[in-house]
């Protein structure tokens, strides 16, 4: 199992810290490392000692807060939902590519009009 998908209950955290994270909706190491430090610090029941404990544990595994990591397939709860997310992202890429092509065509069109006007 990838460490990122390791449940918080299996981490080397005090029970109080683990409970506070789980109550706030964090379930795995991945959930914690993609979070911003400010989000973690706002969790009720977590003080500076707990925050330092969390930071030490994620650093032990070679991670830090606010990491740009894709969500695990487990996050999507089903293969179908994961596929839907992939399709959604592919459509966004197509739209972006279409927009870039459109902008290039527009720029060429404007340039040709300027040339004709001179």
mmCIF file of C-alpha atoms in Angstrom:
data_model
loop_
_atom_site.group_PDB
_atom_site.id
_atom_site.type_symbol
_atom_site.label_atom_id
_atom_site.label_comp_id
_atom_site.label_asym_id
_atom_site.label_seq_id
_atom_site.Cartn_x
_atom_site.Cartn_y
_atom_site.Cartn_z
ATOM 1 C CA UNK A 1 0.000 0.000 0.000
ATOM 2 C CA UNK A 2 1.218 3.482 -0.831
ATOM 3 C CA UNK A 3 1.995 5.504 2.310
ATOM 4 C CA UNK A 4 -0.257 8.267 0.997
ATOM 5 C CA UNK A 5 -3.263 5.978 1.300
ATOM 6 C CA UNK A 6 -2.328 4.872 4.806
ATOM 7 C CA UNK A 7 -5.257 5.435 7.207
ATOM 8 C CA UNK A 8 -4.635 7.976 9.946
ATOM 9 C CA UNK A 9 -5.428 5.308 12.536
ATOM 10 C CA UNK A 10 -2.254 3.511 11.421
ATOM 11 C CA UNK A 11 -0.068 6.608 11.689
ATOM 12 C CA UNK A 12 2.214 7.339 14.614
ATOM 13 C CA UNK A 13 -0.122 10.004 16.009
ATOM 14 C CA UNK A 14 -1.637 10.365 19.454
ATOM 15 C CA UNK A 15 -5.251 9.214 19.627
ATOM 16 C CA UNK A 16 -6.456 12.739 20.390
ATOM 17 C CA UNK A 17 -4.752 14.079 17.249
ATOM 18 C CA UNK A 18 -6.072 11.232 15.117
ATOM 19 C CA UNK A 19 -9.619 11.732 16.409
ATOM 20 C CA UNK A 20 -9.541 15.475 15.704
ATOM 21 C CA UNK A 21 -8.328 14.896 12.134
ATOM 22 C CA UNK A 22 -10.950 12.232 11.472
ATOM 23 C CA UNK A 23 -13.715 14.420 12.934
ATOM 24 C CA UNK A 24 -12.617 17.142 10.502
ATOM 25 C CA UNK A 25 -12.927 14.743 7.542
ATOM 26 C CA UNK A 26 -9.313 13.673 7.078
ATOM 27 C CA UNK A 27 -8.941 9.918 6.647
ATOM 28 C CA UNK A 28 -5.525 9.253 5.104
ATOM 29 C CA UNK A 29 -2.044 10.705 4.952
ATOM 30 C CA UNK A 30 -2.924 11.943 1.456
ATOM 31 C CA UNK A 31 -5.826 13.964 2.861
ATOM 32 C CA UNK A 32 -3.463 15.684 5.289
ATOM 33 C CA UNK A 33 -0.579 16.445 2.926
ATOM 34 C CA UNK A 34 -2.823 18.047 0.299
ATOM 35 C CA UNK A 35 -4.304 20.336 2.960
ATOM 36 C CA UNK A 36 -2.975 23.799 3.657
ATOM 37 C CA UNK A 37 -1.273 24.352 7.007
ATOM 38 C CA UNK A 38 -3.874 26.988 7.815
ATOM 39 C CA UNK A 39 -6.683 24.433 7.316
ATOM 40 C CA UNK A 40 -5.058 21.966 9.697
ATOM 41 C CA UNK A 41 -4.413 24.668 12.300
ATOM 42 C CA UNK A 42 -8.131 25.580 12.302
ATOM 43 C CA UNK A 43 -9.266 22.070 13.268
ATOM 44 C CA UNK A 44 -11.012 22.165 16.646
ATOM 45 C CA UNK A 45 -9.081 20.322 19.337
ATOM 46 C CA UNK A 46 -5.699 20.663 17.639
ATOM 47 C CA UNK A 47 -3.198 22.887 19.360
ATOM 48 C CA UNK A 48 0.364 23.737 18.443
ATOM 49 C CA UNK A 49 1.645 20.491 19.993
ATOM 50 C CA UNK A 50 -0.718 18.419 17.828
ATOM 51 C CA UNK A 51 0.149 20.456 14.741
ATOM 52 C CA UNK A 52 3.874 19.894 15.353
ATOM 53 C CA UNK A 53 3.181 16.186 15.812
ATOM 54 C CA UNK A 54 1.334 16.023 12.476
ATOM 55 C CA UNK A 55 4.083 17.943 10.689
ATOM 56 C CA UNK A 56 6.766 15.618 12.092
ATOM 57 C CA UNK A 57 4.880 12.516 10.984
ATOM 58 C CA UNK A 58 4.272 13.732 7.431
ATOM 59 C CA UNK A 59 7.908 14.847 7.168
ATOM 60 C CA UNK A 60 8.971 11.378 8.365
ATOM 61 C CA UNK A 61 7.224 9.967 5.291
ATOM 62 C CA UNK A 62 8.887 12.571 3.053
ATOM 63 C CA UNK A 63 5.917 14.852 2.535
ATOM 64 C CA UNK A 64 4.805 18.347 3.544
ATOM 65 C CA UNK A 65 1.574 20.337 3.664
ATOM 66 C CA UNK A 66 -0.108 21.785 0.555
ATOM 67 C CA UNK A 67 1.256 19.142 -1.807
ATOM 68 C CA UNK A 68 -0.175 18.956 -5.299
ATOM 69 C CA UNK A 69 -1.014 15.256 -5.385
ATOM 70 C CA UNK A 70 -3.861 13.677 -7.304
ATOM 71 C CA UNK A 71 -6.595 12.247 -5.159
ATOM 72 C CA UNK A 72 -6.525 8.485 -4.812
ATOM 73 C CA UNK A 73 -8.952 6.282 -6.700
ATOM 74 C CA UNK A 74 -10.464 5.413 -3.309
ATOM 75 C CA UNK A 75 -11.490 9.052 -2.978
ATOM 76 C CA UNK A 76 -13.887 8.644 -5.872
ATOM 77 C CA UNK A 77 -15.510 5.606 -4.183
ATOM 78 C CA UNK A 78 -16.067 3.830 -7.451
ATOM 79 C CA UNK A 79 -14.393 3.103 -10.721
ATOM 80 C CA UNK A 80 -17.214 4.858 -12.568
ATOM 81 C CA UNK A 81 -16.796 8.078 -10.597
ATOM 82 C CA UNK A 82 -13.053 8.011 -11.224
ATOM 83 C CA UNK A 83 -13.715 7.606 -14.961
ATOM 84 C CA UNK A 84 -16.188 10.494 -14.872
ATOM 85 C CA UNK A 85 -13.538 12.688 -13.262
ATOM 86 C CA UNK A 86 -10.994 11.680 -15.912
ATOM 87 C CA UNK A 87 -13.504 12.512 -18.668
ATOM 88 C CA UNK A 88 -14.264 15.868 -17.034
ATOM 89 C CA UNK A 89 -10.560 16.718 -16.910
ATOM 90 C CA UNK A 90 -10.062 15.626 -20.528
ATOM 91 C CA UNK A 91 -12.911 17.917 -21.627
ATOM 92 C CA UNK A 92 -11.312 20.813 -19.789
ATOM 93 C CA UNK A 93 -8.049 20.127 -21.598
ATOM 94 C CA UNK A 94 -9.869 20.007 -24.940
ATOM 95 C CA UNK A 95 -11.562 23.321 -24.166
ATOM 96 C CA UNK A 96 -8.235 24.840 -23.209
ATOM 97 C CA UNK A 97 -6.630 23.549 -26.417
ATOM 98 C CA UNK A 98 -9.576 24.851 -28.477
ATOM 99 C CA UNK A 99 -9.270 28.228 -26.779
ATOM 100 C CA UNK A 100 -5.540 28.390 -27.566
ATOM 101 C CA UNK A 101 -6.180 27.458 -31.214
ATOM 102 C CA UNK A 102 -9.003 30.032 -31.421
ATOM 103 C CA UNK A 103 -6.746 32.734 -29.977
ATOM 104 C CA UNK A 104 -4.015 31.902 -32.482
ATOM 105 C CA UNK A 105 -6.504 32.034 -35.375
ATOM 106 C CA UNK A 106 -7.914 35.315 -34.070
ATOM 107 C CA UNK A 107 -4.427 36.802 -33.808
ATOM 108 C CA UNK A 108 -3.675 35.708 -37.392
ATOM 109 C CA UNK A 109 -6.977 37.186 -38.591
ATOM 110 C CA UNK A 110 -6.331 40.518 -36.859
ATOM 111 C CA UNK A 111 -2.782 40.629 -38.247
ATOM 112 C CA UNK A 112 -4.037 39.999 -41.795
ATOM 113 C CA UNK A 113 -6.637 42.776 -41.439
ATOM 114 C CA UNK A 114 -3.952 45.181 -40.252
ATOM 115 C CA UNK A 115 -1.766 44.283 -43.225
ATOM 116 C CA UNK A 116 -4.640 44.892 -45.655
ATOM 117 C CA UNK A 117 -5.455 48.200 -43.998
ATOM 118 C CA UNK A 118 -1.941 49.505 -44.582
#
